[in-house]
XYZ file of C-alpha atoms in Angstrom:
567
model
C -3.976 -9.115 6.414
C -5.734 -12.422 6.757
C -9.408 -12.981 7.573
C -10.134 -11.127 10.805
C -10.615 -13.247 13.884
C -13.131 -12.653 16.632
C -11.393 -10.612 19.321
C -13.433 -12.215 22.095
C -12.248 -15.730 21.097
C -15.838 -16.982 21.287
C -14.976 -19.394 18.471
C -12.380 -21.115 20.693
C -13.379 -23.852 23.218
C -13.850 -22.323 26.677
C -10.933 -24.148 28.294
C -8.539 -22.777 25.653
C -9.717 -19.145 25.458
C -7.440 -17.726 28.154
C -4.411 -19.390 26.579
C -5.351 -18.027 23.157
C -5.907 -14.559 24.594
C -2.498 -14.419 26.309
C -0.721 -15.873 23.270
C -2.428 -13.184 21.165
C -1.070 -10.473 23.502
C 2.361 -12.019 23.110
C 2.049 -12.203 19.320
C 0.962 -8.567 19.032
C 3.984 -7.449 21.060
C 1.764 -6.091 23.838
C 3.536 -8.128 26.519
C 7.010 -9.766 26.603
C 7.518 -13.517 26.798
C 8.451 -13.572 30.507
C 5.331 -11.589 31.384
C 3.232 -14.046 29.343
C 4.615 -17.065 31.203
C 3.961 -15.254 34.493
C 0.314 -14.798 33.506
C 0.073 -18.462 32.573
C 1.663 -19.408 35.880
C -0.813 -17.289 37.870
C -3.715 -18.554 35.783
C -2.786 -22.138 36.533
C -2.386 -21.353 40.238
C -5.904 -19.881 40.311
C -7.377 -22.985 38.745
C -7.624 -21.958 35.087
C -7.493 -24.827 32.599
C -5.326 -25.204 29.487
C -2.362 -23.112 30.675
C -0.036 -25.850 31.939
C 2.252 -26.127 28.920
C 3.142 -22.423 29.066
C 3.114 -22.078 32.854
C 5.880 -24.679 33.052
C 8.103 -22.372 30.996
C 8.057 -19.646 33.638
C 11.477 -19.490 35.364
C 11.762 -20.274 39.048
C 12.849 -17.362 41.228
C 16.158 -19.055 42.137
C 17.068 -19.829 38.522
C 18.384 -16.503 37.239
C 20.133 -18.199 34.305
C 16.840 -19.375 32.864
C 15.400 -15.864 32.560
C 14.915 -13.419 29.645
C 16.363 -14.830 26.405
C 15.875 -18.464 27.405
C 12.256 -17.851 28.400
C 11.596 -15.918 25.190
C 13.130 -18.692 23.087
C 11.142 -21.439 24.826
C 7.854 -19.544 24.643
C 8.337 -18.796 20.943
C 9.116 -22.432 20.202
C 5.987 -23.535 22.014
C 3.790 -20.890 20.342
C 5.157 -21.715 16.872
C 4.641 -25.480 17.241
C 2.523 -26.948 14.477
C 2.401 -23.862 12.241
C 2.568 -24.513 8.506
C 4.267 -21.300 7.432
C 7.569 -21.670 5.524
C 10.758 -20.692 7.307
C 12.078 -17.193 6.618
C 15.081 -16.770 4.351
C 18.059 -14.874 5.755
C 20.469 -12.939 3.526
C 23.205 -10.337 3.853
C 22.391 -6.914 2.423
C 23.962 -3.435 2.444
C 22.680 -1.470 5.453
C 23.283 1.880 7.115
C 24.159 1.959 10.817
C 22.447 5.176 11.984
C 24.191 5.492 15.346
C 27.643 5.427 13.720
C 26.747 6.878 10.344
C 28.522 3.952 8.683
C 27.687 1.735 5.748
C 27.932 -1.976 6.414
C 26.130 -5.250 5.744
C 23.557 -6.960 7.904
C 21.067 -9.810 7.933
C 17.561 -9.212 6.614
C 14.814 -11.858 6.948
C 12.335 -12.313 4.096
C 9.447 -14.643 3.400
C 10.194 -15.916 -0.103
C 7.218 -15.655 -2.486
C 7.811 -19.059 -4.115
C 7.971 -20.783 -0.722
C 4.880 -18.990 0.574
C 2.867 -19.806 -2.551
C 3.901 -23.449 -2.478
C 2.960 -23.701 1.216
C -0.492 -22.331 0.366
C -0.774 -24.745 -2.557
C 0.147 -27.748 -0.383
C -2.267 -26.585 2.327
C -5.239 -26.083 -0.007
C -7.064 -28.374 -2.458
C -6.702 -27.658 -6.166
C -10.328 -26.577 -6.412
C -9.992 -24.080 -3.536
C -9.878 -21.050 -5.807
C -6.127 -20.486 -5.684
C -6.219 -20.527 -9.494
C -9.483 -18.645 -10.004
C -8.504 -16.434 -12.938
C -12.042 -15.138 -13.374
C -11.214 -12.679 -10.576
C -8.308 -11.078 -12.438
C -8.586 -7.598 -13.932
C -7.982 -7.374 -17.703
C -4.339 -6.228 -17.527
C -3.007 -8.976 -15.200
C -5.245 -11.565 -16.883
C -3.918 -10.810 -20.370
C -0.364 -10.704 -19.051
C -0.763 -14.075 -17.335
C -2.334 -15.603 -20.434
C 0.464 -14.370 -22.695
C 3.234 -15.430 -20.289
C 1.754 -18.904 -19.829
C 1.628 -19.332 -23.605
C 5.335 -18.468 -23.854
C 6.115 -20.891 -21.015
C 3.904 -23.595 -22.527
C 2.320 -23.719 -19.079
C -1.242 -24.694 -18.215
C -2.759 -21.363 -17.176
C -5.308 -23.129 -14.980
C -2.420 -24.232 -12.722
C -0.504 -20.917 -12.529
C -1.042 -18.378 -9.742
C -1.183 -14.667 -10.517
C 0.208 -12.422 -7.784
C 0.823 -8.776 -6.932
C 3.501 -7.002 -4.896
C 2.874 -3.823 -2.898
C 5.526 -1.754 -1.135
C 5.378 1.446 0.888
C 6.650 3.059 4.063
C 4.586 2.929 7.278
C 5.477 4.931 10.434
C 5.877 2.963 13.641
C 6.715 5.422 16.431
C 4.506 8.001 18.133
C 5.867 11.078 16.359
C 5.997 9.285 12.968
C 9.704 10.112 12.598
C 10.627 6.474 11.935
C 9.087 4.061 9.485
C 9.274 0.558 8.115
C 9.592 -0.195 4.427
C 7.064 -2.980 3.932
C 6.825 -5.414 1.025
C 3.769 -7.645 0.832
C 2.298 -10.212 -1.529
C -1.284 -10.461 -2.722
C -2.679 -13.421 -4.627
C -4.814 -12.006 -7.418
C -6.258 -15.331 -8.515
C -7.917 -16.196 -5.224
C -11.424 -15.641 -3.901
C -10.341 -13.518 -0.907
C -8.696 -10.486 -2.506
C -8.300 -8.816 0.900
C -5.523 -11.209 1.957
C -2.013 -9.795 2.214
C 1.109 -11.744 3.141
C 4.325 -10.162 4.470
C 7.508 -10.530 2.429
C 9.864 -8.092 4.161
C 9.756 -5.455 6.910
C 12.866 -3.243 7.106
C 13.397 -0.107 9.264
C 13.973 2.715 6.786
C 16.709 4.464 8.792
C 18.801 1.272 8.537
C 18.623 1.170 4.748
C 21.255 2.307 2.272
C 18.492 3.614 0.034
C 19.018 2.144 -3.459
C 21.587 -0.465 -2.395
C 19.332 -2.128 0.181
C 16.295 -1.923 -2.073
C 18.215 -3.427 -4.998
C 19.274 -6.306 -2.752
C 15.661 -6.909 -1.713
C 14.436 -6.826 -5.295
C 17.295 -9.140 -6.265
C 15.946 -11.684 -3.775
C 12.407 -11.237 -5.096
C 13.597 -11.616 -8.682
C 15.361 -14.900 -7.833
C 12.290 -16.193 -5.977
C 9.926 -15.208 -8.780
C 12.209 -16.884 -11.334
C 11.875 -20.107 -9.354
C 8.093 -19.689 -9.204
C 7.885 -19.115 -12.960
C 10.087 -22.142 -13.736
C 8.057 -24.485 -11.553
C 11.192 -25.940 -9.945
C 12.683 -25.465 -6.494
C 16.022 -23.605 -6.734
C 19.198 -25.673 -6.400
C 21.201 -22.909 -4.695
C 20.817 -19.711 -2.738
C 20.100 -16.417 -4.507
C 23.829 -15.698 -4.968
C 24.670 -19.147 -6.365
C 26.179 -20.469 -3.143
C 25.117 -23.755 -1.559
C 22.343 -23.797 1.004
C 23.641 -23.466 4.580
C 23.548 -26.207 7.217
C 20.274 -24.876 8.641
C 18.642 -24.973 5.192
C 18.402 -28.722 4.706
C 14.674 -28.345 4.101
C 15.525 -26.273 1.023
C 18.369 -28.530 -0.084
C 16.058 -31.583 -0.053
C 13.573 -29.858 -2.376
C 16.151 -28.633 -4.922
C 15.069 -29.401 -8.483
C 11.687 -30.836 -7.440
C 8.347 -29.561 -8.849
C 7.105 -26.266 -7.444
C 3.720 -24.603 -7.907
C 3.991 -22.064 -10.710
C 3.258 -18.383 -10.234
C 3.856 -15.124 -12.091
C 4.067 -11.510 -10.980
C 1.191 -9.687 -12.658
C 1.059 -6.366 -10.788
C 3.156 -3.946 -8.717
C 1.542 -1.287 -6.516
C 2.911 1.673 -4.586
C 3.005 5.466 -4.587
C 4.990 7.760 -6.888
C 7.771 8.116 -4.326
C 8.246 4.337 -4.275
C 8.249 4.159 -8.064
C 10.850 6.924 -8.295
C 13.189 5.938 -5.454
C 12.962 2.155 -5.752
C 11.993 1.340 -9.342
C 13.854 4.420 -10.674
C 10.923 5.656 -12.732
C 10.814 9.384 -13.585
C 9.833 11.773 -10.792
C 7.704 14.895 -10.931
C 10.776 17.165 -10.696
C 12.718 15.675 -13.607
C 14.267 18.140 -16.032
C 13.307 15.811 -18.880
C 10.301 13.541 -19.190
C 8.419 13.170 -15.894
C 6.230 10.295 -17.059
C 7.144 6.724 -17.947
C 4.082 6.350 -20.185
C 4.578 9.340 -22.491
C 6.912 12.242 -23.325
C 5.337 14.699 -20.843
C 7.735 17.269 -19.333
C 6.987 19.527 -16.313
C 6.692 22.626 -18.498
C 3.756 21.158 -20.460
C 1.548 20.024 -17.590
C -1.276 22.312 -18.690
C -1.689 20.295 -21.881
C -4.719 18.292 -20.808
C -7.152 18.342 -23.752
C -7.996 15.517 -26.136
C -5.557 16.942 -28.698
C -2.628 17.192 -26.255
C 0.605 16.046 -27.895
C 1.347 13.448 -25.203
C -1.799 11.571 -26.186
C -0.521 11.014 -29.745
C 0.652 7.473 -30.470
C 4.063 8.738 -31.559
C 4.634 10.247 -28.106
C 3.567 7.193 -26.109
C 6.301 4.970 -24.651
C 6.420 1.218 -24.875
C 8.228 -1.002 -22.347
C 11.660 -0.795 -23.953
C 11.486 2.936 -24.654
C 10.654 3.525 -20.988
C 13.557 1.376 -19.791
C 16.039 3.087 -22.123
C 15.194 6.478 -20.602
C 15.656 5.372 -16.980
C 18.801 6.548 -15.210
C 19.055 3.122 -13.524
C 17.176 -0.126 -14.016
C 15.785 -1.861 -10.951
C 16.355 -5.625 -10.531
C 12.552 -5.887 -10.434
C 12.542 -5.702 -14.216
C 14.462 -8.977 -14.216
C 11.429 -10.812 -12.841
C 10.080 -13.222 -15.493
C 7.898 -11.490 -18.068
C 7.662 -8.349 -15.967
C 6.409 -5.394 -18.009
C 6.284 -1.694 -17.154
C 2.537 -1.641 -17.825
C 2.093 -3.883 -14.767
C 3.099 -0.946 -12.560
C -0.255 0.305 -11.322
C -1.373 3.915 -11.091
C -3.131 4.133 -7.736
C -6.335 6.141 -7.240
C -5.721 6.629 -3.518
C -2.411 8.466 -3.961
C -3.124 10.196 -7.285
C -6.741 11.247 -6.718
C -7.828 10.995 -3.071
C -4.517 12.275 -1.657
C -3.530 14.234 -4.758
C -5.664 16.223 -7.162
C -8.797 15.997 -5.002
C -7.141 17.691 -2.019
C -5.833 20.471 -4.275
C -9.211 20.924 -5.949
C -11.253 20.855 -2.742
C -8.860 23.251 -1.018
C -9.248 25.901 -3.713
C -12.947 25.215 -4.298
C -13.888 25.484 -0.621
C -11.712 28.545 -0.064
C -13.400 30.371 -2.931
C -16.847 29.544 -1.562
C -15.948 30.648 1.966
C -14.180 33.844 0.910
C -16.553 34.925 -1.847
C -19.991 33.433 -1.160
C -20.397 33.526 2.629
C -20.807 36.565 4.883
C -19.672 37.366 8.401
C -16.356 37.153 10.195
C -13.805 34.549 9.186
C -14.761 32.378 12.157
C -18.471 32.698 11.318
C -17.863 31.753 7.673
C -15.949 28.623 8.565
C -18.501 27.661 11.205
C -21.317 28.071 8.677
C -19.442 25.913 6.168
C -18.704 23.287 8.821
C -22.412 23.122 9.707
C -23.288 22.474 6.072
C -20.679 19.723 5.959
C -21.959 18.016 9.110
C -25.526 18.056 7.779
C -24.255 16.430 4.578
C -22.488 13.737 6.593
C -25.623 12.989 8.588
C -27.862 12.901 5.525
C -25.619 10.546 3.587
C -24.374 8.260 6.386
C -20.719 9.206 5.804
C -18.236 7.428 8.081
C -14.968 9.169 7.076
C -15.552 12.704 8.378
C -13.763 15.961 9.123
C -14.913 16.708 12.651
C -14.001 20.385 12.435
C -13.413 22.929 9.699
C -11.305 26.013 10.283
C -8.745 28.030 8.269
C -5.898 25.635 9.134
C -7.776 22.819 7.367
C -7.212 24.637 4.088
C -3.475 24.246 4.328
C -1.594 26.496 1.924
C 1.272 25.075 -0.114
C 4.138 27.218 -1.285
C 5.228 27.322 -4.924
C 8.360 29.333 -4.157
C 6.656 32.718 -3.889
C 5.084 34.525 -0.954
C 1.570 33.712 -2.167
C 0.429 30.149 -1.511
C -2.125 27.737 -2.916
C -4.884 26.211 -0.761
C -4.934 22.468 -0.150
C -7.406 20.572 2.001
C -5.892 18.773 4.985
C -7.722 15.452 5.029
C -7.207 11.724 4.861
C -7.941 9.775 1.698
C -11.383 8.539 2.765
C -12.347 12.001 4.047
C -11.313 13.537 0.752
C -13.290 11.026 -1.320
C -16.432 11.569 0.791
C -16.357 15.336 0.177
C -16.488 15.206 -3.641
C -20.314 14.875 -3.809
C -20.576 17.488 -1.049
C -18.656 19.897 -3.299
C -21.335 19.413 -5.977
C -24.187 20.019 -3.517
C -22.674 23.059 -1.830
C -21.614 24.445 -5.198
C -25.151 24.129 -6.520
C -26.432 26.036 -3.487
C -23.880 28.860 -3.427
C -22.568 29.411 -6.965
C -24.260 31.633 -9.562
C -24.861 29.579 -12.702
C -25.227 32.793 -14.737
C -21.693 33.809 -13.837
C -19.173 32.339 -16.305
C -16.470 31.788 -13.679
C -18.782 30.268 -11.102
C -20.406 28.021 -13.676
C -16.913 26.703 -14.487
C -16.294 26.127 -10.803
C -19.511 24.163 -10.472
C -18.960 22.120 -13.639
C -15.462 21.194 -12.495
C -16.935 19.700 -9.311
C -19.555 17.849 -11.343
C -16.918 16.412 -13.694
C -14.738 15.206 -10.806
C -17.761 13.670 -9.093
C -18.595 11.789 -12.297
C -15.035 10.456 -12.330
C -15.560 9.183 -8.788
C -18.795 7.497 -9.854
C -16.671 5.306 -12.121
C -15.093 3.708 -9.048
C -18.121 1.445 -8.851
C -17.629 -1.848 -10.686
C -21.294 -1.705 -11.694
C -21.059 1.832 -13.115
C -17.630 1.649 -14.747
C -17.396 2.863 -18.313
C -13.894 3.467 -19.665
C -15.004 6.049 -22.242
C -16.979 8.007 -19.643
C -14.016 8.057 -17.246
C -11.731 9.384 -19.997
C -14.291 12.002 -20.988
C -15.022 13.303 -17.480
C -11.374 13.306 -16.375
C -10.482 15.405 -19.419
C -13.388 17.802 -18.752
C -12.280 18.170 -15.139
C -8.658 18.830 -16.131
C -9.676 21.439 -18.729
C -11.804 23.282 -16.157
C -9.032 22.991 -13.557
C -6.365 24.481 -15.835
C -8.737 27.210 -17.027
C -9.515 28.176 -13.421
C -5.815 28.247 -12.564
C -5.093 30.585 -15.475
C -8.071 32.832 -14.666
C -7.006 33.399 -11.069
C -3.360 33.696 -12.052
C -4.220 36.726 -14.222
C -5.852 38.302 -11.184
C -2.752 37.680 -9.099
C -4.606 35.093 -6.992
C -3.430 31.544 -6.311
C -6.081 28.900 -6.774
C -6.039 25.402 -8.349
C -2.337 24.714 -8.546
C -1.413 22.555 -11.546
C 0.827 19.698 -10.415
C 2.290 16.608 -12.130
C -0.331 14.457 -10.393
C -2.951 16.076 -12.630
C -1.167 14.483 -15.582
C -0.894 11.150 -13.754
C -4.627 11.360 -13.059
C -5.260 11.734 -16.781
C -2.910 8.824 -17.538
C -4.689 6.654 -14.991
C -8.102 7.467 -16.460
C -6.868 7.103 -20.053
C -5.465 3.601 -19.552
C -8.060 2.231 -17.086
C -9.781 -0.903 -18.413
C -11.578 -1.660 -15.149
C -12.844 0.370 -12.194
C -9.815 1.977 -10.452
C -11.194 0.787 -7.106
C -10.182 -2.759 -8.059
C -6.502 -1.835 -7.798
C -6.442 1.026 -5.302
C -4.272 0.503 -2.222
C -6.713 1.091 0.657
C -6.446 -2.527 1.796
C -2.671 -2.426 1.380
C -2.388 0.741 3.464
C -4.556 -0.805 6.176
C -2.375 -3.897 6.106
C 0.716 -1.669 6.391
C -0.683 -0.200 9.598
C -1.160 -3.674 11.050
C 2.393 -4.616 10.086
C 3.699 -1.485 11.794
C 1.976 -2.311 15.081
C 3.202 -5.913 14.995
C 6.786 -5.061 14.015
C 7.423 -2.173 16.415
C 9.862 -3.113 19.164
C 9.309 -1.328 22.468
C 12.867 -1.957 23.656
C 16.135 -3.493 22.551
C 17.896 -3.424 19.204
C 16.290 -1.889 16.142
C 18.367 -3.288 13.271
C 16.655 -5.126 10.369
C 17.227 -8.578 11.863
C 16.227 -7.601 15.424
C 12.946 -6.101 14.184
C 12.261 -8.454 11.272
C 12.469 -11.806 13.036
C 10.154 -10.908 15.954
C 7.653 -9.560 13.422
C 7.552 -12.801 11.442
C 7.311 -14.833 14.645
C 4.391 -12.709 15.842
C 2.697 -13.006 12.458
C 3.097 -16.797 12.383
C 1.735 -17.068 15.931
C -1.198 -14.762 15.325
C -2.304 -16.240 11.995
C -2.540 -19.816 10.803
C -1.749 -20.606 7.183
C -5.197 -20.012 5.665
C -7.543 -22.427 4.006
C -8.641 -20.527 0.923
């Protein structure tokens, strides 16, 4: 995700706008190369200016040999002329062939972090802000400072970067997805920028084997970036191939230095790729403490997992992992650099569970009329709240199916709000307002319900950089968790299922306990948005769907659509 361009191309000289527009359609995958040259050909015939160089690539009707692949190759070469992006790196990795159900090896293209960072460094002046460490959050800043001291490196000339990875669906029924890895430069003025590293169709991956190969490549690239020298060989120690003379010429020469200071993703990524404990582990389900699934209701300030003796340091965490990801071989990489993400833990986690139970109680117990009338009344209240507070992320309708029930293995199910992350976040203050209107403050249970909403809302207020107070976030998150567990136990005694206690409640407490800056500074909203853009650019409407056949067109489209930025 680079700075957004004007879609009307008003910033481009008039005689070049049509060419830019058609090239943009080509880069986005909207039209194939032969169709693009046909448009250029027709544009030139109708007197349009600036289309000659592409129109000449359109094959003549009699020349069947010059069609399809040759046209595509020629158009891509022309569109990629003059770009300053580094060439992608090709390597063999274990893959799964879905049509045959076989395990094999195949080529995967990646954009190497050390090559990307050096290209940005060469393309930007030293004072551009590429090394602006004042923008770093405390954890990556302290890590970078400590690592630079051990390297005897000048911190003012070392880049701090972050890696995000997640799956993004790319077909209409969301049955297929890409695994996307992207790079963010933390020490740069534009924190919204994301750069692609790898895009791999998930159904072609051999799960751990393919991921380990990808992280092995990243580890090798990050080692080069930390050393400040261009690598002398390929990642596996072999000599650079004939088509890699540009790499061979740079071997051993100075390279801009950079260090990995942050890794972001969801719990599924951490478990399946980094091999951290999952929520369903029989032993410890947390890599920060000794928490086990059976003790999830321990949420108070005196909970045993909060004691220093039960906290895990880097090496204790690694010793308890069933496997160790190659990512931990990246220079100076530390388990504390793995970020707990507010979007997945709160907005798509505990908040949906809380709002589902909270709203269901209000509708069932505090409103009158038929079921349809109750939900309509509640929906009206919600829409008035949206209008009064200028909320953009909205639930357009509210009916029983919105309070999706989740099974815990019994016939009775727990409510859970069906909403997107932004919709969930917007409804937290609404819960406080509607609770104040409908709940009886003289009733012990309903006062607890209301105070739980207030506590969660105060946690959300800490997302603001201006309001952030670490002690307040710890206090309010603990209050919320105590109310939540108490409500769960109260309804459980009545044989009713409300406020299901899940492992994400513990992760929420861990996130709030260890936060030293507003969680919004590290949440993955921008990364998720970037993942959606990658998905639309990488999807192939026809042809092969293996990692190479999807990866290379994606990088070509990205390089055509975006110029290497001036920071």
